[in-house]
Amino acid sequence: MPYDVSRSSASLPFVTIVDKPRFGWRGFMLDEGRHFFGKDEVKKVLDMMAAHKMNRFHWHLTEDQGWRIEIKQYPLLTQVGAKRKSKSLGWAQLEPDTLDYDGFYTQDDIREIVAYAKDRFIHIVPEIDIPGHTQAAVASYPEILACDPEKPHEVWRYQGVSTDVMNVSNPAAVKMSTDIIDELIPLFPFPYLHLGGDECPTDKWEQNSQCRAQLDSIGSDNFRDLQLNFYRQIAAHIAAKPKSEQRHLIFWNEVLHGNTDMLPSDITIMAWIGKQPAEKAAMEAARRGMNAILTPQIPYYINRRQSKLATEPVSQGAGTENLEAVYNYVPMNGVPAELADKYMGIQANFWSEYVITPEFLEYLMMPRLSAVAEAAWTPQECRDYTDFRNRIRTLKPMLDAAGWNYAPHEFVNDPDNQSAIDAD
Ligand code: ACM
């Protein structure tokens, strides 16, 4: 953090501090598929994480709306897939604009950011979200990836869940996926690799004769199993590598809807759906012997609106995920003792459908990231919102010194009073 300590002096008595984090996984996820923030902003995010002793940066690099990492064997992924014909994303009454939009990280950029993160004791977990959320990749290589290559495919200009998913039954699509992973592994020298797996509609597989035949051949009538069978092949490819190049795989919780016996036993499920007790999908994963990370949409999607004030900029949600709601989330609520070891930790997620500028990213992130960081570090019995809210106010000079934008609501006495916020 660019915080000039030489400008002030302080003295402290000798003390002994006995402290340790509650969770080993203290994560933050940034979606750059929908909007691209660039190297300088990612470094700023890493600084903010480090200042909060957060140690896992989950980098969501691919989406229907954009592919953001250079892959040398497949240059069209960025020549085509990193560009789209709309800066903002259409949704409901909102039509896409017609502005050219693009952005991606070269492999040199990635190495620079990985080194920057390592210096701050942060592991980067890259996510290549396959086989759903892949419309940008399908538009780049329809002849390999599309279920219907004869039809037109474009990088998506809308929000939502696209049905234009990869044809997992095409051996060339599996080969392309493992080729991509072969390039990713040396770039990210950390133990985990995230392969996504959320929100993957099976409509196109159901219409495709190659997919139907493969489903028969694996003896299933659940189209989700095609996805699991696809991961099985990727996992086998990774397992055949030398030990230093192997990675533990992470998936979103939808993967549990398929036959997970096809996957290695050491996978981790990121649970975003499901209400307490601690969240249902995570508990199901733990019962199946997998590891789990809690990333509950409500309230840990900190791109959502954080106040009900009418002046609040447009983002997802109704404003109920305010600082207090985020702080008061109780991780591990109701987890039986015999499953507790399976829970690796917690993570805040940031999706960027509505978030185009770094300023808005920062505004939504802070101070809610502080609330998640405290839950990740501090035992539940030592946490108290009133105390936190008083302490969080001391963060303001640090945020100002770092040139970081933030939501002002909780830095004034009445967070529901717009004129008090404006006057501050
Ligand atoms: C997700 O929110 N689709 C993981």
Short mmCIF file of C-alpha atoms and ligand atoms in Angstrom, two decimals:
data_model
loop_
_atom_site.label_atom_id
_atom_site.label_comp_id
_atom_site.label_asym_id
_atom_site.label_seq_id
_atom_site.Cartn_x
_atom_site.Cartn_y
_atom_site.Cartn_z
CA MET A 1 0.00 0.00 0.00
CA PRO A 2 1.50 3.40 -0.92
CA TYR A 3 1.15 4.74 2.62
CA ASP A 4 3.84 7.16 3.66
CA VAL A 5 4.80 6.07 7.16
CA SER A 6 7.63 8.61 7.31
CA ARG A 7 5.06 11.40 7.62
CA SER A 8 4.02 10.45 11.11
CA SER A 9 5.69 9.03 14.17
CA ALA A 10 4.35 6.98 17.01
CA SER A 11 5.73 4.98 19.88
CA LEU A 12 4.44 1.71 21.18
CA PRO A 13 5.20 -0.13 24.40
CA PHE A 14 6.81 -3.56 24.13
CA VAL A 15 4.03 -6.05 23.67
CA THR A 16 3.66 -9.70 22.81
CA ILE A 17 0.97 -10.42 20.26
CA VAL A 18 -0.48 -13.91 20.09
CA ASP A 19 -2.58 -14.11 16.98
CA LYS A 20 -3.36 -16.42 14.11
CA PRO A 21 -5.93 -16.53 11.34
CA ARG A 22 -9.14 -18.48 11.77
CA PHE A 23 -9.04 -19.71 8.17
CA GLY A 24 -6.17 -20.64 5.85
CA TRP A 25 -8.16 -19.49 2.80
CA ARG A 26 -8.92 -15.78 2.98
CA GLY A 27 -9.98 -14.99 -0.54
CA PHE A 28 -11.17 -12.34 -2.90
CA MET A 29 -12.39 -13.04 -6.42
CA LEU A 30 -12.38 -10.49 -9.22
CA ASP A 31 -14.33 -11.05 -12.45
CA GLU A 32 -12.49 -9.42 -15.34
CA GLY A 33 -14.43 -11.29 -18.01
CA ARG A 34 -17.31 -8.81 -18.00
CA HIS A 35 -15.09 -5.77 -17.55
CA PHE A 36 -11.34 -5.42 -17.68
CA PHE A 37 -9.60 -3.28 -15.06
CA GLY A 38 -5.94 -3.66 -16.05
CA LYS A 39 -2.61 -4.28 -14.39
CA ASP A 40 -2.41 -1.17 -12.21
CA GLU A 41 -5.83 -1.75 -10.71
CA VAL A 42 -5.15 -5.43 -10.05
CA LYS A 43 -2.00 -4.42 -8.18
CA LYS A 44 -4.06 -1.95 -6.16
CA VAL A 45 -6.50 -4.75 -5.32
CA LEU A 46 -3.60 -6.98 -4.25
CA ASP A 47 -2.30 -4.16 -2.03
CA MET A 48 -5.72 -3.81 -0.42
CA MET A 49 -5.91 -7.56 0.14
CA ALA A 50 -2.43 -7.63 1.67
CA ALA A 51 -3.32 -4.75 3.99
CA HIS A 52 -6.17 -6.97 5.21
CA LYS A 53 -4.04 -10.14 5.45
CA MET A 54 -6.04 -11.80 2.70
CA ASN A 55 -4.04 -14.44 0.91
CA ARG A 56 -5.92 -15.92 -2.08
CA PHE A 57 -6.66 -13.86 -5.19
CA HIS A 58 -9.12 -15.79 -7.33
CA TRP A 59 -8.82 -14.29 -10.81
CA HIS A 60 -11.89 -14.95 -12.97
CA LEU A 61 -10.29 -14.46 -16.38
CA THR A 62 -12.81 -15.83 -18.85
CA GLU A 63 -16.48 -15.25 -19.46
CA ASP A 64 -19.17 -15.22 -22.14
CA GLN A 65 -18.41 -11.51 -22.48
CA GLY A 66 -14.62 -11.71 -22.78
CA TRP A 67 -11.49 -13.90 -22.70
CA ARG A 68 -8.78 -11.96 -20.87
CA ILE A 69 -5.57 -14.00 -20.94
CA GLU A 70 -3.17 -14.53 -23.83
CA ILE A 71 -2.89 -18.18 -24.88
CA LYS A 72 -0.13 -18.54 -27.42
CA GLN A 73 -1.42 -21.72 -29.07
CA TYR A 74 -4.86 -20.14 -29.58
CA PRO A 75 -4.30 -16.45 -30.46
CA LEU A 76 -7.91 -15.89 -31.54
CA LEU A 77 -9.00 -16.27 -27.91
CA THR A 78 -7.76 -12.73 -27.41
CA GLN A 79 -7.78 -11.41 -31.00
CA VAL A 80 -11.50 -12.21 -31.18
CA GLY A 81 -12.55 -13.25 -27.68
CA ALA A 82 -11.17 -10.22 -25.79
CA LYS A 83 -13.19 -7.77 -27.93
CA ARG A 84 -16.85 -7.01 -28.06
CA LYS A 85 -19.20 -4.49 -29.60
CA SER A 86 -20.48 -2.99 -26.37
CA LYS A 87 -18.84 -1.51 -23.34
CA SER A 88 -21.87 -1.85 -21.07
CA LEU A 89 -23.78 -5.13 -21.01
CA GLY A 90 -27.42 -5.33 -21.99
CA TRP A 91 -29.94 -6.45 -19.38
CA ALA A 92 -33.73 -6.24 -19.17
CA GLN A 93 -34.70 -2.83 -20.65
CA LEU A 94 -31.05 -1.85 -21.03
CA GLU A 95 -29.75 -2.44 -24.57
CA PRO A 96 -25.99 -2.84 -25.15
CA ASP A 97 -24.26 0.29 -26.50
CA THR A 98 -22.23 0.13 -29.73
CA LEU A 99 -18.83 1.05 -28.28
CA ASP A 100 -15.80 -1.10 -29.07
CA TYR A 101 -14.55 -2.70 -25.88
CA ASP A 102 -11.51 -4.89 -25.29
CA GLY A 103 -8.69 -5.79 -22.94
CA PHE A 104 -6.56 -8.77 -21.97
CA TYR A 105 -3.40 -9.68 -20.08
CA THR A 106 -0.33 -10.81 -21.99
CA GLN A 107 1.65 -13.65 -20.47
CA ASP A 108 4.32 -11.09 -19.48
CA ASP A 109 1.63 -9.10 -17.64
CA ILE A 110 0.57 -12.26 -15.83
CA ARG A 111 4.14 -13.01 -14.73
CA GLU A 112 4.49 -9.44 -13.44
CA ILE A 113 1.27 -9.67 -11.44
CA VAL A 114 2.09 -13.13 -10.08
CA ALA A 115 5.45 -11.79 -8.82
CA TYR A 116 3.69 -8.79 -7.27
CA ALA A 117 1.23 -11.06 -5.50
CA LYS A 118 3.97 -13.40 -4.27
CA ASP A 119 5.79 -10.44 -2.71
CA ARG A 120 2.62 -9.86 -0.69
CA PHE A 121 2.19 -13.53 0.28
CA ILE A 122 -0.85 -13.87 -1.94
CA HIS A 123 -1.45 -16.93 -4.09
CA ILE A 124 -3.26 -16.34 -7.37
CA VAL A 125 -5.89 -18.91 -8.31
CA PRO A 126 -6.67 -18.48 -12.00
CA GLU A 127 -10.14 -19.45 -13.14
CA ILE A 128 -10.83 -20.61 -16.67
CA ASP A 129 -14.57 -21.12 -16.50
CA ILE A 130 -15.35 -24.15 -18.69
CA PRO A 131 -17.49 -25.56 -20.26
CA GLY A 132 -20.19 -22.94 -19.51
CA HIS A 133 -19.70 -19.16 -19.57
CA THR A 134 -17.61 -19.73 -22.69
CA GLN A 135 -19.40 -17.81 -25.43
CA ALA A 136 -16.35 -15.58 -26.05
CA ALA A 137 -14.17 -18.69 -26.54
CA VAL A 138 -16.82 -20.32 -28.74
CA ALA A 139 -16.94 -17.16 -30.87
CA SER A 140 -13.13 -17.34 -31.24
CA TYR A 141 -12.93 -21.02 -32.26
CA PRO A 142 -16.45 -22.15 -33.29
CA GLU A 143 -15.08 -24.99 -35.41
CA ILE A 144 -13.55 -26.56 -32.26
CA LEU A 145 -15.83 -25.43 -29.46
CA ALA A 146 -19.35 -24.81 -30.76
CA CYS A 147 -22.14 -27.37 -30.56
CA ASP A 148 -23.46 -25.74 -33.75
CA PRO A 149 -20.39 -24.45 -35.64
CA GLU A 150 -22.46 -23.70 -38.75
CA LYS A 151 -24.29 -20.89 -36.89
CA PRO A 152 -22.88 -17.39 -36.17
CA HIS A 153 -21.29 -16.85 -32.74
CA GLU A 154 -20.24 -13.53 -31.19
CA VAL A 155 -18.69 -12.39 -27.92
CA TRP A 156 -21.74 -11.78 -25.77
CA ARG A 157 -22.95 -8.22 -25.23
CA TYR A 158 -25.52 -9.08 -22.57
CA GLN A 159 -25.60 -10.11 -18.93
CA GLY A 160 -27.01 -13.45 -17.87
CA VAL A 161 -26.25 -17.09 -18.54
CA SER A 162 -25.54 -17.90 -22.17
CA THR A 163 -26.58 -21.25 -23.64
CA ASP A 164 -23.66 -21.08 -26.08
CA VAL A 165 -21.45 -23.50 -24.15
CA MET A 166 -18.56 -25.67 -25.32
CA ASN A 167 -19.21 -28.98 -27.02
CA VAL A 168 -17.65 -31.16 -24.34
CA SER A 169 -18.05 -34.29 -26.48
CA ASN A 170 -15.76 -33.03 -29.24
CA PRO A 171 -12.27 -34.47 -28.59
CA ALA A 172 -10.78 -31.31 -30.18
CA ALA A 173 -12.51 -29.20 -27.50
CA VAL A 174 -11.03 -31.39 -24.76
CA LYS A 175 -7.60 -31.11 -26.41
CA MET A 176 -7.92 -27.32 -26.65
CA SER A 177 -8.82 -27.18 -22.94
CA THR A 178 -5.79 -29.23 -21.90
CA ASP A 179 -3.54 -27.18 -24.22
CA ILE A 180 -4.76 -24.02 -22.46
CA ILE A 181 -4.12 -25.58 -19.05
CA ASP A 182 -0.61 -26.56 -20.18
CA GLU A 183 0.09 -22.86 -20.78
CA LEU A 184 -1.55 -21.75 -17.54
CA ILE A 185 0.30 -24.04 -15.17
CA PRO A 186 3.79 -22.56 -15.60
CA LEU A 187 2.33 -19.04 -15.41
CA PHE A 188 0.65 -19.66 -12.05
CA PRO A 189 3.06 -21.54 -9.75
CA PHE A 190 0.47 -22.08 -7.01
CA PRO A 191 -1.26 -25.28 -5.89
CA TYR A 192 -4.83 -24.53 -7.09
CA LEU A 193 -6.52 -24.16 -10.46
CA HIS A 194 -10.22 -23.23 -10.80
CA LEU A 195 -12.15 -24.68 -13.71
CA GLY A 196 -15.46 -22.94 -13.03
CA GLY A 197 -18.42 -25.18 -13.70
CA ASP A 198 -21.26 -22.88 -12.65
CA GLU A 199 -24.41 -22.18 -14.63
CA CYS A 200 -23.77 -24.42 -17.61
CA PRO A 201 -27.03 -24.97 -19.52
CA THR A 202 -27.23 -28.37 -21.21
CA ASP A 203 -29.73 -27.31 -23.93
CA LYS A 204 -27.22 -27.49 -26.78
CA TRP A 205 -25.85 -30.85 -25.62
CA GLU A 206 -29.38 -32.23 -25.61
CA GLN A 207 -29.77 -31.21 -29.28
CA ASN A 208 -26.36 -32.51 -30.36
CA SER A 209 -25.98 -36.11 -31.63
CA GLN A 210 -22.29 -36.34 -30.59
CA CYS A 211 -23.23 -35.33 -27.03
CA ARG A 212 -26.20 -37.72 -26.88
CA ALA A 213 -24.00 -40.58 -28.10
CA GLN A 214 -21.37 -39.80 -25.50
CA LEU A 215 -23.95 -39.72 -22.74
CA ASP A 216 -25.07 -43.21 -23.80
CA SER A 217 -21.48 -44.40 -23.89
CA ILE A 218 -20.86 -43.33 -20.29
CA GLY A 219 -24.07 -45.04 -19.20
CA SER A 220 -25.87 -41.98 -17.88
CA ASP A 221 -29.07 -40.12 -18.65
CA ASN A 222 -28.02 -36.96 -16.77
CA PHE A 223 -26.59 -34.43 -19.23
CA ARG A 224 -24.64 -32.84 -16.35
CA ASP A 225 -22.48 -35.97 -16.41
CA LEU A 226 -21.07 -34.87 -19.77
CA GLN A 227 -19.55 -31.96 -17.90
CA LEU A 228 -18.14 -34.25 -15.22
CA ASN A 229 -16.78 -36.61 -17.88
CA PHE A 230 -15.07 -33.61 -19.52
CA TYR A 231 -13.45 -32.69 -16.21
CA ARG A 232 -12.46 -36.32 -15.69
CA GLN A 233 -10.34 -36.16 -18.86
CA ILE A 234 -8.78 -32.85 -17.85
CA ALA A 235 -8.02 -34.14 -14.35
CA ALA A 236 -6.37 -37.25 -15.82
CA HIS A 237 -4.24 -35.01 -18.06
CA ILE A 238 -3.09 -32.96 -15.06
CA ALA A 239 -2.49 -36.06 -12.92
CA ALA A 240 -0.11 -37.41 -15.59
CA LYS A 241 2.18 -34.40 -15.22
CA PRO A 242 5.30 -34.33 -13.01
CA LYS A 243 4.37 -33.62 -9.37
CA SER A 244 5.50 -29.98 -9.51
CA GLU A 245 3.09 -29.28 -12.36
CA GLN A 246 0.06 -30.97 -10.86
CA ARG A 247 -2.71 -28.79 -9.46
CA HIS A 248 -5.66 -29.27 -7.10
CA LEU A 249 -8.88 -28.46 -8.90
CA ILE A 250 -11.62 -26.15 -7.67
CA PHE A 251 -15.17 -26.04 -9.05
CA TRP A 252 -18.33 -24.07 -8.36
CA ASN A 253 -20.98 -26.02 -6.49
CA GLU A 254 -23.14 -26.91 -9.54
CA VAL A 255 -20.65 -29.70 -10.25
CA LEU A 256 -22.27 -31.60 -7.37
CA HIS A 257 -25.29 -32.17 -9.64
CA GLY A 258 -23.26 -34.68 -11.64
CA ASN A 259 -21.53 -37.92 -10.78
CA THR A 260 -18.55 -36.62 -8.82
CA ASP A 261 -17.14 -40.14 -8.55
CA MET A 262 -15.61 -39.33 -11.94
CA LEU A 263 -13.39 -36.67 -10.31
CA PRO A 264 -10.29 -36.93 -8.11
CA SER A 265 -11.06 -37.08 -4.40
CA ASP A 266 -9.02 -33.97 -3.55
CA ILE A 267 -11.23 -31.44 -5.35
CA THR A 268 -12.57 -28.34 -3.68
CA ILE A 269 -16.07 -26.97 -4.05
CA MET A 270 -16.70 -23.25 -3.91
CA ALA A 271 -20.19 -22.96 -2.50
CA TRP A 272 -22.03 -19.86 -3.66
CA ILE A 273 -25.60 -21.16 -3.50
CA GLY A 274 -27.38 -22.37 -0.43
CA LYS A 275 -28.50 -20.89 2.79
CA GLN A 276 -27.03 -21.71 6.18
CA PRO A 277 -26.30 -24.24 7.75
CA ALA A 278 -22.95 -23.51 6.32
CA GLU A 279 -23.93 -23.47 3.17
CA LYS A 280 -25.77 -26.56 1.98
CA ALA A 281 -23.60 -27.23 -1.06
CA ALA A 282 -20.43 -26.91 0.99
CA MET A 283 -21.79 -29.36 3.53
CA GLU A 284 -22.74 -31.77 0.75
CA ALA A 285 -19.21 -31.48 -0.67
CA ALA A 286 -17.70 -32.12 2.76
CA ARG A 287 -19.95 -35.16 3.22
CA ARG A 288 -18.69 -36.49 -0.12
CA GLY A 289 -15.11 -36.12 1.17
CA MET A 290 -14.24 -32.96 -0.76
CA ASN A 291 -12.95 -29.65 0.55
CA ALA A 292 -15.15 -26.58 0.63
CA ILE A 293 -14.79 -22.82 0.51
CA LEU A 294 -17.69 -20.58 1.50
CA THR A 295 -18.48 -17.77 -0.93
CA PRO A 296 -22.18 -17.20 -0.19
CA GLN A 297 -23.82 -14.93 -2.77
CA ILE A 298 -25.80 -13.33 0.03
CA PRO A 299 -23.99 -11.48 1.50
CA TYR A 300 -20.45 -12.13 0.17
CA TYR A 301 -20.97 -10.90 -3.42
CA ILE A 302 -19.59 -7.48 -2.65
CA ASN A 303 -20.35 -6.11 -6.09
CA ARG A 304 -24.00 -5.92 -5.00
CA ARG A 305 -25.59 -2.63 -4.01
CA GLN A 306 -24.63 -1.79 -0.43
CA SER A 307 -27.31 0.71 0.50
CA LYS A 308 -31.00 1.22 -0.18
CA LEU A 309 -30.49 4.93 -0.82
CA ALA A 310 -32.04 6.00 -4.13
CA THR A 311 -28.79 7.77 -4.98
CA GLU A 312 -26.85 4.52 -4.95
CA PRO A 313 -25.28 3.70 -8.34
CA VAL A 314 -26.87 0.81 -10.25
CA SER A 315 -25.54 -2.61 -9.39
CA GLN A 316 -27.09 -5.97 -8.57
CA GLY A 317 -29.33 -6.48 -5.55
CA ALA A 318 -31.65 -4.26 -3.57
CA GLY A 319 -29.12 -2.76 -1.17
CA THR A 320 -29.53 -5.31 1.60
CA GLU A 321 -25.88 -6.46 1.44
CA ASN A 322 -24.70 -3.50 3.48
CA LEU A 323 -21.60 -3.50 5.66
CA GLU A 324 -23.50 -4.79 8.67
CA ALA A 325 -25.03 -7.71 6.75
CA VAL A 326 -21.64 -8.68 5.34
CA TYR A 327 -20.01 -8.41 8.77
CA ASN A 328 -22.73 -10.41 10.48
CA TYR A 329 -22.46 -13.43 8.21
CA VAL A 330 -21.44 -16.34 10.44
CA PRO A 331 -19.16 -18.77 8.61
CA MET A 332 -19.47 -22.44 9.58
CA ASN A 333 -22.86 -21.98 11.21
CA GLY A 334 -24.19 -25.47 11.92
CA VAL A 335 -21.21 -27.43 10.60
CA PRO A 336 -20.80 -30.69 12.56
CA ALA A 337 -17.39 -31.10 14.19
CA GLU A 338 -16.50 -34.12 12.06
CA LEU A 339 -16.81 -32.03 8.85
CA ALA A 340 -15.13 -28.85 10.08
CA ASP A 341 -11.69 -29.83 8.73
CA LYS A 342 -13.09 -29.86 5.22
CA TYR A 343 -13.84 -26.14 5.30
CA MET A 344 -10.77 -24.31 4.01
CA GLY A 345 -12.09 -20.82 4.47
CA ILE A 346 -14.12 -17.99 3.07
CA GLN A 347 -14.05 -15.65 0.12
CA ALA A 348 -15.74 -12.49 -1.13
CA ASN A 349 -16.63 -12.46 -4.82
CA PHE A 350 -16.84 -9.49 -7.12
CA TRP A 351 -18.77 -9.80 -10.41
CA SER A 352 -18.43 -6.94 -12.83
CA GLU A 353 -21.55 -6.94 -15.01
CA TYR A 354 -22.41 -3.35 -14.00
CA VAL A 355 -18.93 -2.32 -12.94
CA ILE A 356 -16.98 -0.64 -15.72
CA THR A 357 -14.58 1.67 -13.90
CA PRO A 358 -11.91 1.05 -11.24
CA GLU A 359 -13.54 3.79 -9.14
CA PHE A 360 -16.82 1.88 -8.96
CA LEU A 361 -14.99 -1.37 -8.24
CA GLU A 362 -13.26 0.28 -5.28
CA TYR A 363 -16.45 1.96 -4.10
CA LEU A 364 -18.28 -1.35 -3.90
CA MET A 365 -15.34 -3.27 -2.45
CA MET A 366 -14.60 -1.04 0.47
CA PRO A 367 -15.21 -1.15 3.30
CA ARG A 368 -17.01 -4.47 2.83
CA LEU A 369 -13.74 -6.29 2.12
CA SER A 370 -12.65 -5.32 5.63
CA ALA A 371 -15.70 -7.09 7.05
CA VAL A 372 -14.91 -10.30 5.17
CA ALA A 373 -11.24 -10.07 6.12
CA GLU A 374 -12.17 -9.85 9.77
CA ALA A 375 -14.43 -12.90 9.52
CA ALA A 376 -11.56 -14.76 7.85
CA TRP A 377 -9.11 -13.89 10.60
CA THR A 378 -11.00 -13.54 13.86
CA PRO A 379 -12.73 -16.24 15.91
CA GLN A 380 -16.50 -15.79 15.87
CA GLU A 381 -16.69 -15.18 19.63
CA CYS A 382 -14.39 -12.15 19.32
CA ARG A 383 -16.49 -10.44 16.64
CA ASP A 384 -18.92 -7.64 17.29
CA TYR A 385 -20.40 -5.28 14.70
CA THR A 386 -20.61 -2.18 16.88
CA ASP A 387 -16.98 -2.53 17.81
CA PHE A 388 -16.04 -3.17 14.16
CA ARG A 389 -18.00 -0.14 12.98
CA ASN A 390 -16.07 2.08 15.38
CA ARG A 391 -12.75 0.59 14.38
CA ILE A 392 -13.49 0.74 10.65
CA ARG A 393 -13.62 4.52 10.86
CA THR A 394 -9.92 4.59 11.58
CA LEU A 395 -9.44 3.07 8.13
CA LYS A 396 -10.57 6.23 6.38
CA PRO A 397 -7.16 8.01 6.44
CA MET A 398 -5.52 4.85 5.11
CA LEU A 399 -8.02 4.61 2.25
CA ASP A 400 -7.59 8.30 1.49
CA ALA A 401 -3.79 8.02 1.56
CA ALA A 402 -3.95 5.04 -0.78
CA GLY A 403 -6.12 7.00 -3.23
CA TRP A 404 -8.78 4.33 -2.86
CA ASN A 405 -12.43 5.08 -3.52
CA TYR A 406 -14.91 3.69 -0.98
CA ALA A 407 -18.53 3.78 0.08
CA PRO A 408 -18.96 6.55 2.62
CA HIS A 409 -22.12 5.33 4.38
CA GLU A 410 -20.53 3.76 7.42
CA PHE A 411 -18.07 6.59 7.95
CA VAL A 412 -20.87 8.95 9.00
CA ASN A 413 -23.24 8.57 11.94
CA ASP A 414 -26.38 7.98 9.89
CA PRO A 415 -25.69 5.74 6.90
CA ASP A 416 -29.26 6.24 5.60
CA ASN A 417 -28.96 10.00 5.42
CA GLN A 418 -27.69 11.15 2.04
CA SER A 419 -27.06 14.76 3.11
CA ALA A 420 -24.87 13.60 6.03
CA ILE A 421 -22.88 11.52 3.55
CA ASP A 422 -22.58 14.45 1.11
CA ALA A 423 -21.51 16.78 3.93
CA ASP A 424 -18.77 14.47 5.14
C1 ACM B 1 -21.65 -17.71 -9.77
O1 ACM B 1 -22.07 -16.76 -9.10
N1 ACM B 1 -22.18 -17.99 -10.96
C2 ACM B 1 -20.56 -18.53 -9.30
#
